[in-house]
């Protein structure tokens, strides 16, 4: 059992607040992804859990044990680093065996575990090599094998795939998912890549400016962003936003069109819709097409609505040229509304 | 150990060492130079300044630095440029060029003594070629300018290496793209050197010039080896007062002079070769 | 167009090969400039005392070991050699032992006072350090360190320490902190991570900077001459006996000074440039 509980953890460097009172619970065997742009505090949070950074305040619990006063080696964690951190003066075998030797395990046990994890990561033929003789992808495999060999309760991963090229990243992503699911460890995985986050996570914690904005299942984060930030950060292209004015009768005025909206006390809201959730038809929001990008599966339109950009994903056989004016009708069940001041969902 | 305390523990030995054996002794020197039995006094400074050798020593030291340092800079720049253009054998040539770096000025003085002394190799060559009939006494006391020239040559020979090493490593830090970009914009080799290498090399030039100028002010063994006491320099006089004349106060006053011109030179280079913030590579 | 090319091409080739010739000639001249004086010193060292003071010289060694034998049997020489090695080894141990922890602290921690310490280290460059010998002579007499190898090693450590700090700082900075952190997460405490991961990786560099410290001490003349009387180091011995010693003694002594320096520079040649590249910052 290795449930991770983070209670009111804050961290500041000098006058800069990297983390504002974070509360987060990660269930046993859960795959949690911390997602956010660089500088949002996700790596700091991971390093606090690892014990590489001391929180300014708050508590960290792993498996029912309070660990925030403990050094990394006493926390029952293993970590995979962004630059792999494969020790250059040791062979692959010795790298994987490093932690096991520190634990003073018997020789046969060390050999058994190294061999098993090496086979798991498909690097059994590289055990005698040094880091300098490995490719980036192979180093990555060694780093993961080294963490798995510890058979830890928790594996922490700090952007492990960000230094690989696109194709390799795809391959490793699928492999990591399989291996980690089989190992039944609790995993915390830091990334800025939303596709990686969506594909790997049981739950995603979207972070912004030192806070967790939303922690939910990937589909939930995508469909029902808890805040304007989440909608604009996740999804490629991101969500469209248009200012809306109260029009009475539960209707809201959006770019000259009256749409059904929520009961809200405010006079102004923000209307939001994902680019793929509009249909081209006779009715809807008037949009002037500026750029047409055929992408094969579909066509991406960049339009202008009331002087602002509005993106729409349409079927690829739709004949449209820049300058055309289209009517884009939002799918009613996919429309979301945000409070323009707090930025939170209504 | 707590990570907040650890760095101080690690720095403690070095800090204590420098405070006791660097800061404190320099305060001592100042005290020795400016105090006598009745407290503050300029008497030692006056003794020093009124001695007939002081002006000569100061003059020769400054002149030596003024002649040697530019020669070393030019020579080192040429060597560094040549090395940077080498395609093969680069490391062997670099090793040969940097050999004198490991030699003391005493060794360099002895080496050039073998060449310049009366039965030395230069006289052997000149006589052998029939240019002169009898060997010349180059390093005699009546030839102070020849001794000066010999010291300049010996110093240029020995200490150019360190300047070159500093410049080569500085050049290594300049990205190749800048040269390629300049070439695309039509800059020839000379323009590239003047417009790109030199400005971007300022930090290295600064280090090299400070180091070399200060060491030129401290020139000592090479001068005694080649010229005995014929060519007075500040460091030599300091040594004389400390030992032959047994007056530590005046020796310290000399030390203060060397310190003063060293600091002045350092400040000058820091100002003259400053790099604006944000303009660094 | 085609005719223009055919007229132009051979001319261009000529210019290029002429430039190539000049370039190679420059390298050869510079190599001779560096190597010839050292060669001539060894010619003298490997000739009999009569040949050394004889005239004219052939420029070829006779491989007569008379001078060397005379040098080695001269009173005090062997002791001076021994002292030189002892002082240099002490300097090496002291400067690395004190400097490396400081270099590590600078590379791994951010803490209040870091900049002040850096300033202290950099400041040593603006001071003529051999002058420290003057006040320290007094301090050493009081503490019984006068005329000892340890006392001199302390002064030499002041010279070598700034280099040791800056070089080890750059060495440690070259080891990604991630490697240490990885070791911590794999069950090491700070010291174990340092010993098992950092130390094996920086060892060659540390050895190079130790050799550098050794060379600094080996070559230092002024402080050695001021601080030692009975226990002279080789440079101090040679400088003290310059007036009285015969030529062949000087040259054999010079050769004894030069040989280790040549070996040291060869040993650390790979690190020379990395050291100075970083020491600039």
GROMACS .gro file of C-alpha atoms in nm, chain B residues 3 6-8 10-11 13-15 17-18 20-26 28-29 32 75 79 82 85-86 93-107 110-115 117-121 123-124 127 135 153 156-157 162 164-166 168-170 173 203-204 207 210-211 214 218 220-221 224-225 235 238-239 242-243 248 251-252 255 258-259 262-263 266, chain C residues 20 23 26-27 30-31 33-35 37-38 40-41 43-44 52-57 59 98 101-102 104-106 109 111-113 117 120-121 123-132 134-140 142 154 157-158 161 163 165 190 212 215 219 221-222 225-226 234-235 238-240 242 247 250-251 253-254 257-258 261-262 265-266 269 272-273 276-277 279-281:
model
  184
  349UNK     CA    1   2.201   2.125   0.381
  352UNK     CA    2   2.699   2.202   0.500
  353UNK     CA    3   2.825   2.465   0.252
  354UNK     CA    4   2.960   2.678   0.536
  356UNK     CA    5   3.293   2.305   0.348
  357UNK     CA    6   3.402   2.666   0.299
  359UNK     CA    7   3.887   2.574   0.600
  360UNK     CA    8   3.947   2.777   0.283
  361UNK     CA    9   3.802   3.094   0.437
  363UNK     CA   10   4.314   2.985   0.561
  364UNK     CA   11   4.277   3.289   0.338
  366UNK     CA   12   4.493   3.404   0.833
  367UNK     CA   13   4.748   3.370   0.556
  368UNK     CA   14   4.627   3.622   0.299
  369UNK     CA   15   4.418   3.904   0.449
  370UNK     CA   16   4.599   3.929   0.782
  371UNK     CA   17   4.954   3.932   0.634
  372UNK     CA   18   4.859   4.210   0.395
  374UNK     CA   19   5.063   4.335   0.853
  375UNK     CA   20   5.256   4.461   0.551
  378UNK     CA   21   5.502   4.745   0.889
  421UNK     CA   22   5.261   3.676  -2.978
  425UNK     CA   23   4.984   3.158  -3.161
  428UNK     CA   24   4.738   2.969  -3.568
  431UNK     CA   25   4.329   2.720  -3.774
  432UNK     CA   26   4.515   2.390  -3.741
  439UNK     CA   27   5.148   2.194  -3.135
  440UNK     CA   28   4.945   2.315  -2.839
  441UNK     CA   29   5.156   2.108  -2.605
  442UNK     CA   30   5.479   2.247  -2.750
  443UNK     CA   31   5.349   2.603  -2.732
  444UNK     CA   32   5.242   2.562  -2.371
  445UNK     CA   33   5.564   2.402  -2.242
  446UNK     CA   34   5.715   2.726  -2.102
  447UNK     CA   35   5.399   2.761  -1.890
  448UNK     CA   36   5.540   2.510  -1.645
  449UNK     CA   37   5.877   2.682  -1.607
  450UNK     CA   38   5.974   2.927  -1.337
  451UNK     CA   39   6.125   3.264  -1.418
  452UNK     CA   40   6.441   3.136  -1.255
  453UNK     CA   41   6.460   2.846  -1.499
  456UNK     CA   42   6.913   3.027  -1.656
  457UNK     CA   43   6.802   2.907  -2.000
  458UNK     CA   44   6.861   3.248  -2.156
  459UNK     CA   45   7.183   3.287  -1.962
  460UNK     CA   46   7.310   2.985  -2.156
  461UNK     CA   47   7.245   3.184  -2.472
  463UNK     CA   48   7.655   3.477  -2.149
  464UNK     CA   49   7.996   3.558  -2.285
  465UNK     CA   50   8.086   3.201  -2.376
  466UNK     CA   51   7.726   3.131  -2.465
  467UNK     CA   52   7.549   3.010  -2.775
  469UNK     CA   53   7.838   3.451  -2.922
  470UNK     CA   54   7.932   3.108  -3.059
  473UNK     CA   55   8.168   3.424  -3.418
  481UNK     CA   56   8.274   3.718  -2.806
  499UNK     CA   57   6.312   3.815  -2.445
  502UNK     CA   58   5.830   3.689  -2.362
  503UNK     CA   59   5.959   3.340  -2.421
  508UNK     CA   60   4.999   3.124  -2.020
  510UNK     CA   61   4.805   3.178  -2.516
  511UNK     CA   62   4.639   2.907  -2.309
  512UNK     CA   63   4.391   3.156  -2.166
  514UNK     CA   64   4.282   2.954  -2.676
  515UNK     CA   65   4.033   2.843  -2.415
  516UNK     CA   66   3.852   3.174  -2.455
  519UNK     CA   67   3.397   2.941  -2.612
  549UNK     CA   68   3.687   3.841  -2.062
  550UNK     CA   69   3.982   3.619  -2.152
  553UNK     CA   70   4.215   3.768  -1.721
  556UNK     CA   71   4.568   4.121  -1.527
  557UNK     CA   72   4.760   3.803  -1.459
  560UNK     CA   73   5.085   4.163  -1.212
  564UNK     CA   74   5.671   4.082  -0.954
  566UNK     CA   75   6.255   3.896  -0.981
  567UNK     CA   76   6.455   3.580  -1.046
  570UNK     CA   77   6.891   3.861  -1.101
  571UNK     CA   78   6.995   3.564  -1.310
  581UNK     CA   79   6.084   4.294  -0.620
  584UNK     CA   80   6.231   4.439  -0.166
  585UNK     CA   81   6.447   4.131  -0.135
  588UNK     CA   82   6.467   4.238   0.365
  589UNK     CA   83   6.796   4.047   0.353
  594UNK     CA   84   6.164   4.495   0.706
  597UNK     CA   85   6.090   4.617   0.241
  598UNK     CA   86   5.723   4.644   0.334
  601UNK     CA   87   5.568   4.579  -0.109
  604UNK     CA   88   5.403   4.683  -0.581
  605UNK     CA   89   5.060   4.630  -0.430
  608UNK     CA   90   4.905   4.598  -0.908
  609UNK     CA   91   4.568   4.716  -0.785
  612UNK     CA   92   4.377   4.550  -1.217
  647UNK     CA   93   4.984   2.741  -4.672
  650UNK     CA   94   5.137   2.921  -4.226
  653UNK     CA   95   5.516   3.028  -3.892
  654UNK     CA   96   5.438   2.715  -3.695
  657UNK     CA   97   5.730   2.929  -3.329
  658UNK     CA   98   5.813   2.570  -3.235
  660UNK     CA   99   6.141   2.961  -3.066
  661UNK     CA  100   5.989   2.756  -2.784
  662UNK     CA  101   6.206   2.446  -2.803
  664UNK     CA  102   6.635   2.750  -2.574
  665UNK     CA  103   6.537   2.442  -2.373
  667UNK     CA  104   7.048   2.455  -2.551
  668UNK     CA  105   7.009   2.439  -2.172
  670UNK     CA  106   7.328   2.080  -2.420
  671UNK     CA  107   7.506   2.268  -2.144
  679UNK     CA  108   8.036   2.467  -2.047
  680UNK     CA  109   8.279   2.752  -1.991
  681UNK     CA  110   8.465   2.683  -2.315
  682UNK     CA  111   8.425   2.880  -2.637
  683UNK     CA  112   8.303   2.855  -2.908
  684UNK     CA  113   8.024   2.608  -2.849
  686UNK     CA  114   7.548   2.331  -2.997
  725UNK     CA  115   4.121   2.285   0.152
  728UNK     CA  116   3.554   2.119  -0.045
  729UNK     CA  117   3.518   2.490  -0.117
  731UNK     CA  118   3.224   2.160  -0.419
  732UNK     CA  119   3.028   2.400  -0.198
  733UNK     CA  120   3.039   2.671  -0.465
  736UNK     CA  121   2.485   2.519  -0.305
  738UNK     CA  122   2.374   3.033   0.019
  739UNK     CA  123   2.418   3.381   0.162
  740UNK     CA  124   2.784   3.476   0.157
  744UNK     CA  125   3.371   3.413  -0.071
  747UNK     CA  126   3.783   3.681  -0.157
  748UNK     CA  127   3.917   3.413  -0.390
  750UNK     CA  128   4.077   3.918  -0.501
  751UNK     CA  129   4.388   3.711  -0.436
  752UNK     CA  130   4.461   3.760  -0.805
  753UNK     CA  131   4.506   4.133  -0.766
  754UNK     CA  132   4.770   4.091  -0.498
  755UNK     CA  133   5.139   4.016  -0.545
  756UNK     CA  134   5.125   3.701  -0.338
  757UNK     CA  135   5.496   3.621  -0.295
  758UNK     CA  136   5.514   3.938  -0.084
  759UNK     CA  137   5.317   3.750   0.181
  761UNK     CA  138   5.756   3.924   0.443
  762UNK     CA  139   5.497   3.946   0.725
  763UNK     CA  140   5.462   3.570   0.746
  764UNK     CA  141   5.833   3.542   0.818
  765UNK     CA  142   5.759   3.721   1.148
  766UNK     CA  143   5.452   3.512   1.223
  767UNK     CA  144   5.643   3.194   1.151
  769UNK     CA  145   5.676   3.335   1.656
  781UNK     CA  146   5.151   2.745   0.361
  784UNK     CA  147   4.916   2.714  -0.075
  785UNK     CA  148   4.797   3.076  -0.071
  788UNK     CA  149   4.447   2.770  -0.339
  790UNK     CA  150   4.337   2.794  -0.861
  792UNK     CA  151   3.906   2.635  -0.570
  817UNK     CA  152   2.534   1.259   0.073
  839UNK     CA  153   4.917   2.218  -1.110
  842UNK     CA  154   5.414   2.298  -1.023
  846UNK     CA  155   5.867   2.700  -0.940
  848UNK     CA  156   6.140   3.157  -0.597
  849UNK     CA  157   6.079   3.472  -0.393
  852UNK     CA  158   6.423   3.254  -0.076
  853UNK     CA  159   6.277   3.476   0.197
  861UNK     CA  160   6.602   2.415  -0.516
  862UNK     CA  161   6.496   2.752  -0.665
  865UNK     CA  162   7.001   2.842  -0.695
  866UNK     CA  163   6.902   3.206  -0.652
  867UNK     CA  164   7.107   3.238  -0.336
  869UNK     CA  165   7.389   3.269  -0.829
  874UNK     CA  166   7.819   2.821  -1.478
  877UNK     CA  167   7.365   2.684  -1.277
  878UNK     CA  168   7.287   2.497  -1.596
  880UNK     CA  169   7.040   2.317  -1.168
  881UNK     CA  170   6.829   2.480  -1.435
  884UNK     CA  171   6.416   2.261  -1.244
  885UNK     CA  172   6.294   2.217  -1.600
  888UNK     CA  173   5.797   2.093  -1.513
  889UNK     CA  174   5.805   1.938  -1.861
  892UNK     CA  175   5.273   2.001  -1.822
  893UNK     CA  176   5.263   1.687  -2.032
  896UNK     CA  177   4.790   1.899  -2.097
  899UNK     CA  178   4.512   2.301  -1.920
  900UNK     CA  179   4.256   2.457  -2.145
  903UNK     CA  180   4.166   2.830  -1.791
  904UNK     CA  181   3.843   2.844  -1.986
  906UNK     CA  182   3.894   3.019  -1.447
  907UNK     CA  183   3.798   3.319  -1.660
  908UNK     CA  184   3.442   3.339  -1.541
   0.00000   0.00000   0.00000
